[in-house]
mmCIF file of C-alpha atoms in Angstrom:
data_model
loop_
_atom_site.group_PDB
_atom_site.id
_atom_site.type_symbol
_atom_site.label_atom_id
_atom_site.label_comp_id
_atom_site.label_asym_id
_atom_site.label_seq_id
_atom_site.Cartn_x
_atom_site.Cartn_y
_atom_site.Cartn_z
ATOM 1 C CA ARG A 46 -49.590 22.799 -134.377
ATOM 2 C CA PHE A 47 -53.127 22.654 -133.318
ATOM 3 C CA ASP A 48 -54.542 22.826 -136.916
ATOM 4 C CA LYS A 49 -53.833 19.112 -137.636
ATOM 5 C CA ILE A 50 -55.405 17.783 -134.467
ATOM 6 C CA ARG A 51 -58.163 20.302 -133.939
ATOM 7 C CA LYS A 52 -60.812 18.146 -135.964
ATOM 8 C CA ASN A 53 -59.930 15.090 -134.294
ATOM 9 C CA TRP A 54 -61.515 14.855 -130.895
ATOM 10 C CA ARG A 55 -59.472 12.122 -129.733
ATOM 11 C CA ARG A 56 -56.136 13.662 -130.542
ATOM 12 C CA ILE A 57 -57.152 17.160 -128.892
ATOM 13 C CA GLY A 58 -58.823 15.490 -125.855
ATOM 14 C CA SER A 59 -55.475 13.523 -125.481
ATOM 15 C CA PHE A 60 -53.512 16.661 -125.697
ATOM 16 C CA TRP A 61 -55.543 18.623 -123.093
ATOM 17 C CA LEU A 62 -55.802 15.596 -120.704
ATOM 18 C CA LEU A 63 -52.037 15.417 -120.824
ATOM 19 C CA GLN A 64 -51.883 19.157 -120.137
ATOM 20 C CA THR A 65 -54.261 18.689 -117.112
ATOM 21 C CA ILE A 66 -52.459 15.801 -115.709
ATOM 22 C CA SER A 67 -49.264 17.539 -116.250
ATOM 23 C CA ILE A 68 -50.224 20.740 -114.274
ATOM 24 C CA LEU A 69 -51.391 18.664 -111.362
ATOM 25 C CA VAL A 70 -48.144 16.645 -111.131
ATOM 26 C CA ILE A 71 -45.881 19.533 -111.764
ATOM 27 C CA SER A 72 -47.875 21.374 -108.882
ATOM 28 C CA LEU A 73 -47.538 18.680 -106.422
ATOM 29 C CA PRO A 74 -44.753 20.330 -104.387
ATOM 30 C CA LEU A 75 -46.984 23.309 -103.993
ATOM 31 C CA ILE A 76 -49.946 21.472 -103.281
ATOM 32 C CA CYS A 77 -48.294 19.411 -100.329
ATOM 33 C CA VAL A 78 -47.242 22.597 -98.675
ATOM 34 C CA PHE A 79 -50.063 24.878 -99.459
ATOM 35 C CA ASP A 80 -51.920 24.587 -96.136
ATOM 36 C CA LYS A 81 -49.031 24.055 -93.766
ATOM 37 C CA ASP A 82 -48.100 26.844 -91.207
ATOM 38 C CA ILE A 83 -44.834 28.232 -92.154
ATOM 39 C CA ASP A 84 -43.536 30.043 -89.277
ATOM 40 C CA ALA A 85 -39.990 31.228 -90.514
ATOM 41 C CA ILE A 86 -38.220 31.732 -93.969
ATOM 42 C CA LYS A 87 -35.092 29.343 -94.063
ATOM 43 C CA THR A 88 -32.137 29.344 -96.307
ATOM 44 C CA ILE A 89 -33.610 26.411 -98.222
ATOM 45 C CA HIS A 90 -36.742 28.504 -99.042
ATOM 46 C CA LEU A 91 -34.483 31.319 -100.293
ATOM 47 C CA PHE A 92 -32.221 29.142 -102.225
ATOM 48 C CA GLY A 93 -35.167 27.342 -103.809
ATOM 49 C CA PHE A 94 -37.167 30.600 -104.781
ATOM 50 C CA GLU A 95 -33.966 32.005 -106.095
ATOM 51 C CA LEU A 96 -33.567 29.156 -108.542
ATOM 52 C CA ALA A 97 -37.127 29.500 -109.526
ATOM 53 C CA ILE A 98 -36.712 33.078 -110.184
ATOM 54 C CA LEU A 99 -33.656 32.566 -112.117
ATOM 55 C CA GLY A 100 -35.458 29.982 -114.172
ATOM 56 C CA LEU A 101 -38.267 32.443 -114.914
ATOM 57 C CA ILE A 102 -35.918 35.020 -115.822
ATOM 58 C CA ILE A 103 -34.057 32.730 -118.288
ATOM 59 C CA GLU A 104 -37.218 31.583 -119.724
ATOM 60 C CA SER A 105 -38.533 35.009 -119.974
ATOM 61 C CA ILE A 106 -35.291 36.372 -121.683
ATOM 62 C CA ALA A 107 -35.237 33.271 -124.219
ATOM 63 C CA ASP A 108 -38.928 33.914 -125.031
ATOM 64 C CA PHE A 109 -38.341 37.631 -125.760
ATOM 65 C CA GLN A 110 -35.062 37.089 -127.722
ATOM 66 C CA LYS A 111 -36.970 34.685 -129.878
ATOM 67 C CA PHE A 112 -39.820 37.030 -130.165
ATOM 68 C CA ARG A 113 -37.592 39.714 -131.523
ATOM 69 C CA PHE A 114 -35.696 37.527 -133.820
ATOM 70 C CA ARG A 115 -38.953 36.247 -135.286
ATOM 71 C CA ARG A 116 -40.273 40.020 -135.669
ATOM 72 C CA ASN A 117 -37.288 41.104 -137.772
ATOM 73 C CA PRO A 118 -38.114 40.442 -141.410
ATOM 74 C CA ASN A 119 -34.399 39.832 -142.238
ATOM 75 C CA ASN A 120 -34.737 36.745 -140.045
ATOM 76 C CA LYS A 121 -37.345 35.009 -142.164
ATOM 77 C CA GLY A 122 -36.497 31.468 -142.860
ATOM 78 C CA LEU A 123 -33.548 31.306 -140.297
ATOM 79 C CA PHE A 124 -33.242 29.998 -136.912
ATOM 80 C CA ILE A 125 -32.327 31.926 -133.786
ATOM 81 C CA GLN A 126 -28.634 31.177 -132.589
ATOM 82 C CA SER A 127 -27.761 34.197 -130.734
ATOM 83 C CA GLY A 128 -28.169 35.489 -127.195
ATOM 84 C CA LEU A 129 -29.019 32.516 -124.689
ATOM 85 C CA TRP A 130 -29.743 30.310 -127.943
ATOM 86 C CA LYS A 131 -26.037 30.668 -128.627
ATOM 87 C CA ILE A 132 -25.294 28.845 -125.132
ATOM 88 C CA VAL A 133 -28.046 26.062 -125.647
ATOM 89 C CA GLN A 134 -30.722 25.256 -128.289
ATOM 90 C CA HIS A 135 -33.603 25.267 -125.899
ATOM 91 C CA PRO A 136 -33.071 28.008 -123.202
ATOM 92 C CA ASN A 137 -36.565 28.448 -122.553
ATOM 93 C CA TYR A 138 -37.005 24.912 -121.486
ATOM 94 C CA SER A 139 -33.755 25.217 -119.485
ATOM 95 C CA GLY A 140 -35.470 28.025 -117.432
ATOM 96 C CA GLU A 141 -38.786 26.182 -117.312
ATOM 97 C CA ILE A 142 -37.045 23.030 -115.687
ATOM 98 C CA LEU A 143 -35.081 25.395 -113.364
ATOM 99 C CA PHE A 144 -38.322 27.271 -112.241
ATOM 100 C CA TRP A 145 -40.038 24.043 -111.332
ATOM 101 C CA CYS A 146 -36.966 22.499 -109.542
ATOM 102 C CA GLY A 147 -36.551 25.668 -107.537
ATOM 103 C CA ILE A 148 -40.065 25.425 -106.476
ATOM 104 C CA PHE A 149 -39.611 21.902 -105.233
ATOM 105 C CA VAL A 150 -36.476 22.888 -103.511
ATOM 106 C CA GLY A 151 -38.345 25.777 -101.925
ATOM 107 C CA CYS A 152 -41.052 23.372 -100.639
ATOM 108 C CA ALA A 153 -38.779 20.467 -99.536
ATOM 109 C CA ALA A 154 -38.200 21.747 -95.977
ATOM 110 C CA HIS A 155 -41.955 21.262 -95.261
ATOM 111 C CA LEU A 156 -42.426 17.722 -97.024
ATOM 112 C CA ASN A 157 -43.067 14.687 -94.743
ATOM 113 C CA ALA A 158 -43.149 11.109 -95.280
ATOM 114 C CA TRP A 159 -45.255 10.332 -98.753
ATOM 115 C CA GLU A 160 -45.060 14.067 -99.534
ATOM 116 C CA TRP A 161 -41.666 13.506 -100.813
ATOM 117 C CA LEU A 162 -43.191 11.754 -103.872
ATOM 118 C CA SER A 163 -43.910 15.222 -105.011
ATOM 119 C CA ILE A 164 -40.430 15.249 -106.506
ATOM 120 C CA ILE A 165 -42.330 13.424 -109.393
ATOM 121 C CA GLY A 166 -43.412 17.171 -110.400
ATOM 122 C CA PRO A 167 -39.961 18.508 -111.448
ATOM 123 C CA LEU A 168 -39.077 15.033 -112.774
ATOM 124 C CA TRP A 169 -42.119 15.152 -114.895
ATOM 125 C CA ILE A 170 -41.515 18.510 -116.388
ATOM 126 C CA ILE A 171 -37.935 17.413 -117.173
ATOM 127 C CA ILE A 172 -39.297 13.961 -118.780
ATOM 128 C CA LEU A 173 -42.083 16.050 -120.663
ATOM 129 C CA LEU A 174 -39.651 18.434 -122.149
ATOM 130 C CA VAL A 175 -36.502 16.253 -122.748
ATOM 131 C CA ARG A 176 -38.384 13.052 -124.142
ATOM 132 C CA ILE A 177 -42.142 13.575 -124.757
ATOM 133 C CA SER A 178 -43.311 16.742 -126.076
ATOM 134 C CA GLY A 179 -40.608 19.346 -126.209
ATOM 135 C CA ILE A 180 -37.288 18.784 -127.375
ATOM 136 C CA PRO A 181 -37.911 15.603 -129.578
ATOM 137 C CA ILE A 182 -40.773 17.494 -131.563
ATOM 138 C CA LEU A 183 -38.825 20.749 -131.853
ATOM 139 C CA GLN A 184 -35.746 18.911 -133.129
ATOM 140 C CA LYS A 185 -37.554 17.120 -135.887
ATOM 141 C CA LEU A 186 -39.323 20.489 -136.793
ATOM 142 C CA ALA A 187 -36.111 22.370 -136.834
ATOM 143 C CA LYS A 188 -34.407 19.708 -138.966
ATOM 144 C CA LYS A 189 -37.231 19.937 -141.529
ATOM 145 C CA ASN A 190 -37.429 23.750 -141.427
ATOM 146 C CA TYR A 191 -33.621 24.535 -141.242
ATOM 147 C CA GLY A 192 -31.846 21.309 -142.271
ATOM 148 C CA HIS A 193 -30.893 22.884 -145.683
ATOM 149 C CA LEU A 194 -29.060 25.804 -143.940
ATOM 150 C CA ASN A 195 -25.297 25.558 -143.908
ATOM 151 C CA THR A 196 -25.353 26.969 -140.332
ATOM 152 C CA PHE A 197 -27.875 24.422 -138.960
ATOM 153 C CA GLU A 198 -26.046 21.272 -138.818
ATOM 154 C CA PRO A 199 -22.965 22.806 -137.090
ATOM 155 C CA TYR A 200 -25.193 24.580 -134.607
ATOM 156 C CA ARG A 201 -27.091 21.513 -133.836
ATOM 157 C CA SER A 202 -24.062 19.466 -133.423
ATOM 158 C CA SER A 203 -22.136 21.846 -131.209
ATOM 159 C CA THR A 204 -24.787 23.381 -129.138
ATOM 160 C CA PRO A 205 -25.835 21.699 -126.116
ATOM 161 C CA LYS A 206 -29.702 21.016 -126.307
ATOM 162 C CA LEU A 207 -30.524 21.932 -122.698
ATOM 163 C CA LEU A 208 -27.599 22.277 -120.343
ATOM 164 C CA PRO A 209 -24.202 23.586 -121.147
ATOM 165 C CA PHE A 210 -21.640 20.764 -120.863
ATOM 166 C CA LEU A 211 -24.170 18.098 -120.105
ATOM 167 C CA TYR A 212 -27.011 17.873 -122.483
#
């Protein structure tokens, strides 16, 4: 996807600027609590970090399943709809969002006053993946690449994009 924008300095610069700002915004909960003295681990820490680990596991499994699928020559020209991809169309994004929400929850016990604005971190990753650079781009690309397949439209219309039973 970089081939088309690589030669246009404005477009590639805009891409990397968005990446840099996104990293800063998404990391805000961690930045807010990084230098605080945490004297005891509380249930909320454990819950948040368990969510984050679960998100990391989901994202890793989804990425591995897609990697294995694409490596198989029999799958050339097909799209993945097995494993976690049978449950939602973008399980790697589900894991990514769960990871950053878990980080926020784990940090929440130590946020004071204006630091609660760091909730923009997990909200930003949700907005970015659901509305800006994730799902919308992949949905268009998938329709272009797989729209001709008999299995694509039933999969797209019956499989949630991100969260079972919700979206």
